[in-house]
Short mmCIF file of C-alpha atoms in Angstrom, two decimals:
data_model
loop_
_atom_site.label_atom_id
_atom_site.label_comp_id
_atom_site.label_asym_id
_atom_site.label_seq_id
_atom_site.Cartn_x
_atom_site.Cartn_y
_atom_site.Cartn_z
CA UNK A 1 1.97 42.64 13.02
CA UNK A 2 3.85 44.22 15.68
CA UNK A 3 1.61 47.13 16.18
CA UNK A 4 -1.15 44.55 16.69
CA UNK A 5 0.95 43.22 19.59
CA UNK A 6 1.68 45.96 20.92
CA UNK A 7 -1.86 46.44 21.47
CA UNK A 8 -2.81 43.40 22.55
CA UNK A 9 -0.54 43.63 25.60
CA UNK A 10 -1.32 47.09 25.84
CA UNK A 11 -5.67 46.60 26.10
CA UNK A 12 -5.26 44.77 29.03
CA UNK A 13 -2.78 46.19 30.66
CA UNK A 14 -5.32 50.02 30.36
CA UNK A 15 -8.37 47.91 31.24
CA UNK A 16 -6.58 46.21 34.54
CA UNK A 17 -4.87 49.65 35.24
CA UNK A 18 -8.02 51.99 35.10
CA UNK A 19 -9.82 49.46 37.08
CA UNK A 20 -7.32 49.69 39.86
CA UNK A 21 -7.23 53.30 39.58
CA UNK A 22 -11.67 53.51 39.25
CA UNK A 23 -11.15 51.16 42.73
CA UNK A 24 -8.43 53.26 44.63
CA UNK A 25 -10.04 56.56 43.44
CA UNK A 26 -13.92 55.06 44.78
CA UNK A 27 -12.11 53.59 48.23
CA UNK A 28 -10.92 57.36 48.45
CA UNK A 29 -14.49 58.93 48.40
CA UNK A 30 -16.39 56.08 50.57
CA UNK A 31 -13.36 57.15 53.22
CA UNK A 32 -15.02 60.51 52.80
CA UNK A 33 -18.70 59.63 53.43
CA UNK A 34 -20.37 58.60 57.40
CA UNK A 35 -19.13 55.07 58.56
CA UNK A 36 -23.26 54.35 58.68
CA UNK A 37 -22.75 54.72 54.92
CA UNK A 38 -20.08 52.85 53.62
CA UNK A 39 -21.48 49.74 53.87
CA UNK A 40 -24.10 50.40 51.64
CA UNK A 41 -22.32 52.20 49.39
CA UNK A 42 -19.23 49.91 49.04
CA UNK A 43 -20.62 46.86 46.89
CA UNK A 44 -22.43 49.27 44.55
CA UNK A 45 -18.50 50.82 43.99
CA UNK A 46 -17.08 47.67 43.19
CA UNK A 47 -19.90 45.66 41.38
CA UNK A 48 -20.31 49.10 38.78
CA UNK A 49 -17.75 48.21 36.33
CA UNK A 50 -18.97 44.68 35.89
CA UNK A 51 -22.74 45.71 35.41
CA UNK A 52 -21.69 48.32 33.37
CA UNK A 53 -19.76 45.39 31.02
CA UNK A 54 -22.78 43.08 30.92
CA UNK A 55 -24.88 46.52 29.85
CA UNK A 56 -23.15 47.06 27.25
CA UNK A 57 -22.54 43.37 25.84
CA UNK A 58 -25.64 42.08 26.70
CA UNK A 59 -28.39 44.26 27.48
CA UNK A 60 -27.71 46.52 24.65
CA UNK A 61 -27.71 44.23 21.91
CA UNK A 62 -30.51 42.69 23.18
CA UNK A 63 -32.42 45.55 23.47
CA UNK A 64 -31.38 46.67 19.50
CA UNK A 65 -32.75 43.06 18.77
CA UNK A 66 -35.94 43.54 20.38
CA UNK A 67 -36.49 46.74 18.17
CA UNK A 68 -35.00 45.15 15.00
CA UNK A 69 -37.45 41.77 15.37
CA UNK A 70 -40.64 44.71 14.40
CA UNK A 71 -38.48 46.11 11.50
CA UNK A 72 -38.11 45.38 8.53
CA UNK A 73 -34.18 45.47 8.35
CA UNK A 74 -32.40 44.40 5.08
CA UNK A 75 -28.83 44.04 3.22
CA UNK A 76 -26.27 46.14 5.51
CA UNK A 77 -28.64 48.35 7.20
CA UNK A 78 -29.11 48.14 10.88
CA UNK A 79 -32.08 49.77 11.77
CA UNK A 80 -35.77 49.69 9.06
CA UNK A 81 -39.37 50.75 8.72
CA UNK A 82 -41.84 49.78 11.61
CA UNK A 83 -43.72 46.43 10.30
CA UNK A 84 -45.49 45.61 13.52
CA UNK A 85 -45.57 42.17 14.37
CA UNK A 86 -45.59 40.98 10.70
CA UNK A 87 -41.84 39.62 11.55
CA UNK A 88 -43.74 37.33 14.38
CA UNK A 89 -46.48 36.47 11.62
CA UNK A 90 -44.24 35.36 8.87
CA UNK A 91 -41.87 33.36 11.79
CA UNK A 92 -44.93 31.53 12.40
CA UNK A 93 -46.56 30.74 9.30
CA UNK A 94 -43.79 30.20 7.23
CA UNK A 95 -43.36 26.57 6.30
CA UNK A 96 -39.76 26.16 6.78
CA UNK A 97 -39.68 28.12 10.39
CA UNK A 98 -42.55 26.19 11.61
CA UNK A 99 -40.43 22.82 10.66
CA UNK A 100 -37.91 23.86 12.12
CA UNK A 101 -39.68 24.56 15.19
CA UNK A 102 -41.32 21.36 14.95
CA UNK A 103 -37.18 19.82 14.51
CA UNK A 104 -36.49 21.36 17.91
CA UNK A 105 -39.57 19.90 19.38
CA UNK A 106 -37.98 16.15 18.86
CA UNK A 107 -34.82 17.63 19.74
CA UNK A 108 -36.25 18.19 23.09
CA UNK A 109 -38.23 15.61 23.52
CA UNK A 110 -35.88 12.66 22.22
CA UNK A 111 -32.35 14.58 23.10
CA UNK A 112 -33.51 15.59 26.51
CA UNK A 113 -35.32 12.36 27.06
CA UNK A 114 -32.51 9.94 25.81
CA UNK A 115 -29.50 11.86 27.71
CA UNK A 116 -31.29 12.11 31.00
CA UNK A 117 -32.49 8.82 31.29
CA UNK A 118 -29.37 7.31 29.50
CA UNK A 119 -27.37 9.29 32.03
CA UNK A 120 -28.98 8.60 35.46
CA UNK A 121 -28.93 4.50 34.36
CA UNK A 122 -25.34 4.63 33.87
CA UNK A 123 -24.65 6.93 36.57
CA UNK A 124 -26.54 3.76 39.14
CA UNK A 125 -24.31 1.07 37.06
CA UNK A 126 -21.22 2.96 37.31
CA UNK A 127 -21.89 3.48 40.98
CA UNK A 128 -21.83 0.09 41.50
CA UNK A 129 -18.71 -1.43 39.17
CA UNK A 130 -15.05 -1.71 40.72
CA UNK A 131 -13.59 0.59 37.43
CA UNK A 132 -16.33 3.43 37.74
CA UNK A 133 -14.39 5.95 37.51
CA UNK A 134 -12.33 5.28 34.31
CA UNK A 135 -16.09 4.37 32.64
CA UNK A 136 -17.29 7.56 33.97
CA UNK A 137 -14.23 9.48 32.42
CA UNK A 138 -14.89 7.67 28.43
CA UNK A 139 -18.08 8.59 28.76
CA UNK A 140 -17.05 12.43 29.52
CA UNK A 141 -14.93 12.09 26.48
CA UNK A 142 -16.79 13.33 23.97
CA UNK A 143 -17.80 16.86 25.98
CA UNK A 144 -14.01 17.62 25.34
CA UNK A 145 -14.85 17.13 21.67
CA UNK A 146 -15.81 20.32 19.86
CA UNK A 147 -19.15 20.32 18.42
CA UNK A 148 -17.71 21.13 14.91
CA UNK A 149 -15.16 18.35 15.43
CA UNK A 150 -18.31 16.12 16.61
CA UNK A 151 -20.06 16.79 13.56
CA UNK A 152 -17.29 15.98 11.49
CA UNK A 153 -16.52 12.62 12.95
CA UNK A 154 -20.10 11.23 12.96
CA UNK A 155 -20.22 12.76 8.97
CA UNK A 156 -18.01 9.55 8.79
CA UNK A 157 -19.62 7.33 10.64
CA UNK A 158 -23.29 8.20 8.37
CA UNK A 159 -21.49 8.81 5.09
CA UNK A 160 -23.67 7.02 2.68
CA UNK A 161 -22.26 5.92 -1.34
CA UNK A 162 -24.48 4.05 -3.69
CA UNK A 163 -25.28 0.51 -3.53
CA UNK A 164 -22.59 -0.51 -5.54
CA UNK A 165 -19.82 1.43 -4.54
CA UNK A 166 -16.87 0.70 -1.46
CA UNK A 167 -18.68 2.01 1.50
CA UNK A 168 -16.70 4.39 3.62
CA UNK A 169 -19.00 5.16 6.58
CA UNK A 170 -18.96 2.86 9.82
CA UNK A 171 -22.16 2.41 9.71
CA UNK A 172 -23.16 1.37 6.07
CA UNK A 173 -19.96 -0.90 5.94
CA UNK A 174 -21.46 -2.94 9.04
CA UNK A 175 -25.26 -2.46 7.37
CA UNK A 176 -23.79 -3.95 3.81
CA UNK A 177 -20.96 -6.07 5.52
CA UNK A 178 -23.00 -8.44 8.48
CA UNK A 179 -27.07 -7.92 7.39
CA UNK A 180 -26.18 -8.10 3.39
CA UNK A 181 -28.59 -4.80 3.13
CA UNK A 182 -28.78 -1.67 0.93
CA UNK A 183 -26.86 1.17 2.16
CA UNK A 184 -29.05 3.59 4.33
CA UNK A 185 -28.72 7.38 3.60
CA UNK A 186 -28.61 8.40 7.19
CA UNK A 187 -28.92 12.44 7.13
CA UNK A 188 -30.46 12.56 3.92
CA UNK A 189 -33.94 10.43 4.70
CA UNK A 190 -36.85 12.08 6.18
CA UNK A 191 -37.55 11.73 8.88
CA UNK A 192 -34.82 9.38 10.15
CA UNK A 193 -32.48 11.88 9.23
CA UNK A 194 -33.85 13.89 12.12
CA UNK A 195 -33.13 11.02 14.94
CA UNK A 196 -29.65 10.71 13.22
CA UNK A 197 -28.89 13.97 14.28
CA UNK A 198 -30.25 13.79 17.34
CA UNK A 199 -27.92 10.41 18.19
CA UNK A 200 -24.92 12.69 17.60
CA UNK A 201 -26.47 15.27 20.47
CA UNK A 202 -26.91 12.43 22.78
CA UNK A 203 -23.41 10.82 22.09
CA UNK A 204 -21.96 14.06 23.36
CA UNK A 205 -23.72 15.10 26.28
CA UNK A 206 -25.11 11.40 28.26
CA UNK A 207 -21.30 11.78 29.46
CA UNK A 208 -22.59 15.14 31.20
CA UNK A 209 -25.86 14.36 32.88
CA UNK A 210 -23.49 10.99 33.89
CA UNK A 211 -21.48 12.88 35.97
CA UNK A 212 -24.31 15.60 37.26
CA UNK A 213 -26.25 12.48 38.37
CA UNK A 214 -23.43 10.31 39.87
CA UNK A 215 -22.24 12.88 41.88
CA UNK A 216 -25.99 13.26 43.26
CA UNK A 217 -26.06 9.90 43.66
CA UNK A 218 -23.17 9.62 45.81
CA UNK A 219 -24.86 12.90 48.06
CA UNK A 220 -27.89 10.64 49.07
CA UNK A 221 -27.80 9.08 52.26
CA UNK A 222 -27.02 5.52 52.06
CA UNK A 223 -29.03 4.52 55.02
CA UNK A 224 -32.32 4.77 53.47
CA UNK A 225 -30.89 2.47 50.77
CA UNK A 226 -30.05 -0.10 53.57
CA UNK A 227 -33.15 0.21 55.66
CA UNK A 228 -35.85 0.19 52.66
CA UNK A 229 -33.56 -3.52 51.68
CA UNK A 230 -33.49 -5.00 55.23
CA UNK A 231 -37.74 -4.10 54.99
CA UNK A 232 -37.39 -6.57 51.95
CA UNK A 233 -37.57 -4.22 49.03
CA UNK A 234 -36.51 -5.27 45.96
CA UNK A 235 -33.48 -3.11 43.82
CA UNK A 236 -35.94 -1.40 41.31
CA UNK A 237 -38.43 -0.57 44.22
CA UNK A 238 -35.34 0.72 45.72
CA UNK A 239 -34.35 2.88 42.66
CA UNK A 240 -38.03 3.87 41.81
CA UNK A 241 -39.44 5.17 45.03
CA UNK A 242 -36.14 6.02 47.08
CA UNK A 243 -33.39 6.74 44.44
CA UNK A 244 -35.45 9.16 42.08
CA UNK A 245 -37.45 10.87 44.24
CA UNK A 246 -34.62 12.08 46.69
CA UNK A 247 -32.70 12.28 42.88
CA UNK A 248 -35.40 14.50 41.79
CA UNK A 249 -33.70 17.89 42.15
CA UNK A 250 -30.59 17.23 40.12
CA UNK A 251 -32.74 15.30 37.33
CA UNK A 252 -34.88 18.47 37.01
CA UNK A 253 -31.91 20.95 36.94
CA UNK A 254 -29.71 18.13 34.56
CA UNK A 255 -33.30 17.90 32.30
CA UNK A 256 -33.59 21.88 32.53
CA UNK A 257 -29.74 22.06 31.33
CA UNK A 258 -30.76 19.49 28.65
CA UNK A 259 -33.75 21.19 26.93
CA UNK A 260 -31.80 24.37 26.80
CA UNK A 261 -29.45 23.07 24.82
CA UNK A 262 -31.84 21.62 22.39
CA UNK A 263 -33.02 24.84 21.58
CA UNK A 264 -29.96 26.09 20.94
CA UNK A 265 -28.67 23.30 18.98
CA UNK A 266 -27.05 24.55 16.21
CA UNK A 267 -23.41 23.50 15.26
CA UNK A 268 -24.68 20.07 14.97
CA UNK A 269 -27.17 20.43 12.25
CA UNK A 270 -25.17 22.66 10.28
CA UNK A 271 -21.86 21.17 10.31
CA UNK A 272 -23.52 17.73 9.43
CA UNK A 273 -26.51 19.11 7.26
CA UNK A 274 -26.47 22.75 6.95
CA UNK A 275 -30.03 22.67 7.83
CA UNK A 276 -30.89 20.46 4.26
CA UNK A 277 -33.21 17.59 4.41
CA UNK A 278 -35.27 18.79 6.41
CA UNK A 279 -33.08 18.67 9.74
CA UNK A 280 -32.94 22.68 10.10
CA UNK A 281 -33.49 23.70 13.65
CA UNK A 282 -34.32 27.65 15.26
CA UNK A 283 -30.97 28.21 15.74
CA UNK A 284 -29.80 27.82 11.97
CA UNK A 285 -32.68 29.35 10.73
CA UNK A 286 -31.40 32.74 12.63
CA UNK A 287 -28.13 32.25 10.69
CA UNK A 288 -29.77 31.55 7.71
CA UNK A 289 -31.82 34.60 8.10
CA UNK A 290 -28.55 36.76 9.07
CA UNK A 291 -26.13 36.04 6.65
CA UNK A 292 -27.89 33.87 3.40
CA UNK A 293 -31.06 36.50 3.22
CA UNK A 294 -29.39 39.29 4.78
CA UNK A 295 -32.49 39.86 7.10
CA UNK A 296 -31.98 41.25 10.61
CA UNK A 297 -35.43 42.02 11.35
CA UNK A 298 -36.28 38.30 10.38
CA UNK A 299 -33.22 37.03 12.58
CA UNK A 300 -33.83 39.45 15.63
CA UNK A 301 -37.36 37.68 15.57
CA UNK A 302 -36.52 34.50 15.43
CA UNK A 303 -33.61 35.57 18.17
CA UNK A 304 -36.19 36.58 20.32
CA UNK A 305 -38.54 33.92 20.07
CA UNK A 306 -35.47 31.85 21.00
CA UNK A 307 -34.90 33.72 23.66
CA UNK A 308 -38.75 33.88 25.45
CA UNK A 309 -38.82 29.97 25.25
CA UNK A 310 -35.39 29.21 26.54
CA UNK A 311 -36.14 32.15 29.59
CA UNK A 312 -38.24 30.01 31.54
CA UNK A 313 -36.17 27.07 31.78
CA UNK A 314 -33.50 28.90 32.75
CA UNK A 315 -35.25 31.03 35.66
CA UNK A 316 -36.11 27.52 37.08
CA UNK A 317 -32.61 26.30 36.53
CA UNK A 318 -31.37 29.33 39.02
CA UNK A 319 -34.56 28.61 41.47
CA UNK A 320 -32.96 25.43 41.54
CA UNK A 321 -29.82 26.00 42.27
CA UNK A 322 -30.67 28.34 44.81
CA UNK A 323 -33.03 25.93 46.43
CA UNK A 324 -30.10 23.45 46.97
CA UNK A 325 -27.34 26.19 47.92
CA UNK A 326 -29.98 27.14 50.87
CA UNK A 327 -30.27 23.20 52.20
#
């Protein structure tokens, strides 16, 4: 125990000291080199050590999956035979990985769709009540809530027993209580069970695009509001031709932010499913791969299938951001 202390305190103490000694000793040599020099030379000096990190914890491993996803890699090996794109083949035409692609599909259209939309309504009615701000922080409430923790919770809230038993879950207790129904098996019916999820997903994160939205909100000029009312505009012509379309670069990066994490949705599903019942998404199929078949090559593949849809939306998320850090 104490030896592990020791070198906890000790790593970073190394790391931060030969940093300041790789800095000092590359300040040394630029002093050396032409004035006409320096300049050019000086940010590669300081921004080596943090390329070299992302290199070797990102670049790397990515590379080794690239490689792995046309192997086929097995039990605790890390490297295979060459199978060519069979990997790619099997990912999809295989029933279950197509459903789950197909699970991530409403995940992006219902999640992304539900949170955005939920989000920029409450973001106009908060911007208009006395109390917005406490609403606005309730509503960010549940992004403080782990997604394991999440899952947990809303296990509760669906838990289904039979018809004649006490029911425990929030939800059947007010089905069997008030409308004098059957109990509904939430996560286990097909293909309810699906939305189910999805309602825990948009629990956590309409809090988010909330925020993201108000704060645009509250960026746009409030003089175009006035003018377009004194012309005799009505609120929702107001909101639909003035509101969203000088809104529209926030939605798209908030939307962007949204679909990105429904393809990597993952704690979710398995915390309140494990992928059963036909709820299993991209994301638990690579853990499934990983660690229940013991397939890398499988897991690499379906890592970097993962990867080439979610690259897109990200590149446009940066575009974005650039595009509004150069107004």
């Amino acid at each position: 125990m104490l030896e592990k202390l020791v070198l906890a305190f000790l790593i970073p103490v190394l790391i931060v000291g030969g940093l300041l000694f790789y800095l000092y000793l590359g300040e040394a040599l630029i002093a050396r080199l032409p004035r006409s020099r320096q300049g050019a030379i000086r940010p590669w000096i300081w921004l080596s050590p943090a390329l070299l990190l992302l290199v070797v914890i990102m670049v790397w491993p990515l590379l080794q999956s690239f490689v792995a996803s046309f192997q086929h890699v097995t039990g605790d090996a890390v490297t295979g035979p060459f199978v060519g794109i069979q990997n790619y083949i099997t990912a999809f035409t295989d029933p279950q990985m197509l459903g789950s692609m197909v699970n991530n599909l409403y995940w992006i259209v219902f999640f992304t769709g539900v949170t955005v939309c939920g989000g920029l309504a409450l973001a106009v009615l908060v911007n208009r009540v006395k109390y917005g701000g406490p609403v606005k922080t309730i509503l960010f409430m549940p992004m403080a809530i782990s997604f394991v923790a999440t899952g947990v919770i809303w296990r509760f809230m669906y838990a289904y027993r039979p018809e004649d038993a006490p029911q425990i879950g929030t939800l059947n207790a007010v089905v069997t209580g008030l409308f004098h129904i059957p109990p509904v098996a939430w996560i286990f019916q097909q293909p309810g069970n699906n939305l189910a999820l999805i309602v825990v997903g948009v629990w956590m994160f309409t809090g988010f695009c909330l925020v993201i939205l108000n704060a645009g909100l509250r960026s746009l000029p409030e003089e175009v509001h006035e003018a377009a009312r004194v012309d005799g505009a009505t609120e929702w012509q107001v909101f639909s031709r003035i509101t969203v379309p000088l809104l529209a670069p926030t939605i798209s990066v908030v939307a962007t932010t949204m679909v990105i994490n429904a393809l990597k949705m993952f704690d979710i599903v398995y915390v309140m499913t494990a992928g059963n019942f036909g709820t299993d998404v991209i994301a638990n199929q690579i853990y499934k791969q990983l660690y229940s078949s013991r397939d890398l090559g499988m897991a690499s593949t379906l890592a970097v299938i993962l990867l080439v849809v979610i690259f897109p939306f990200m590149v446009q998320n940066v575009r974005r951001f650039h595009a509004q850090e150069n107004r």
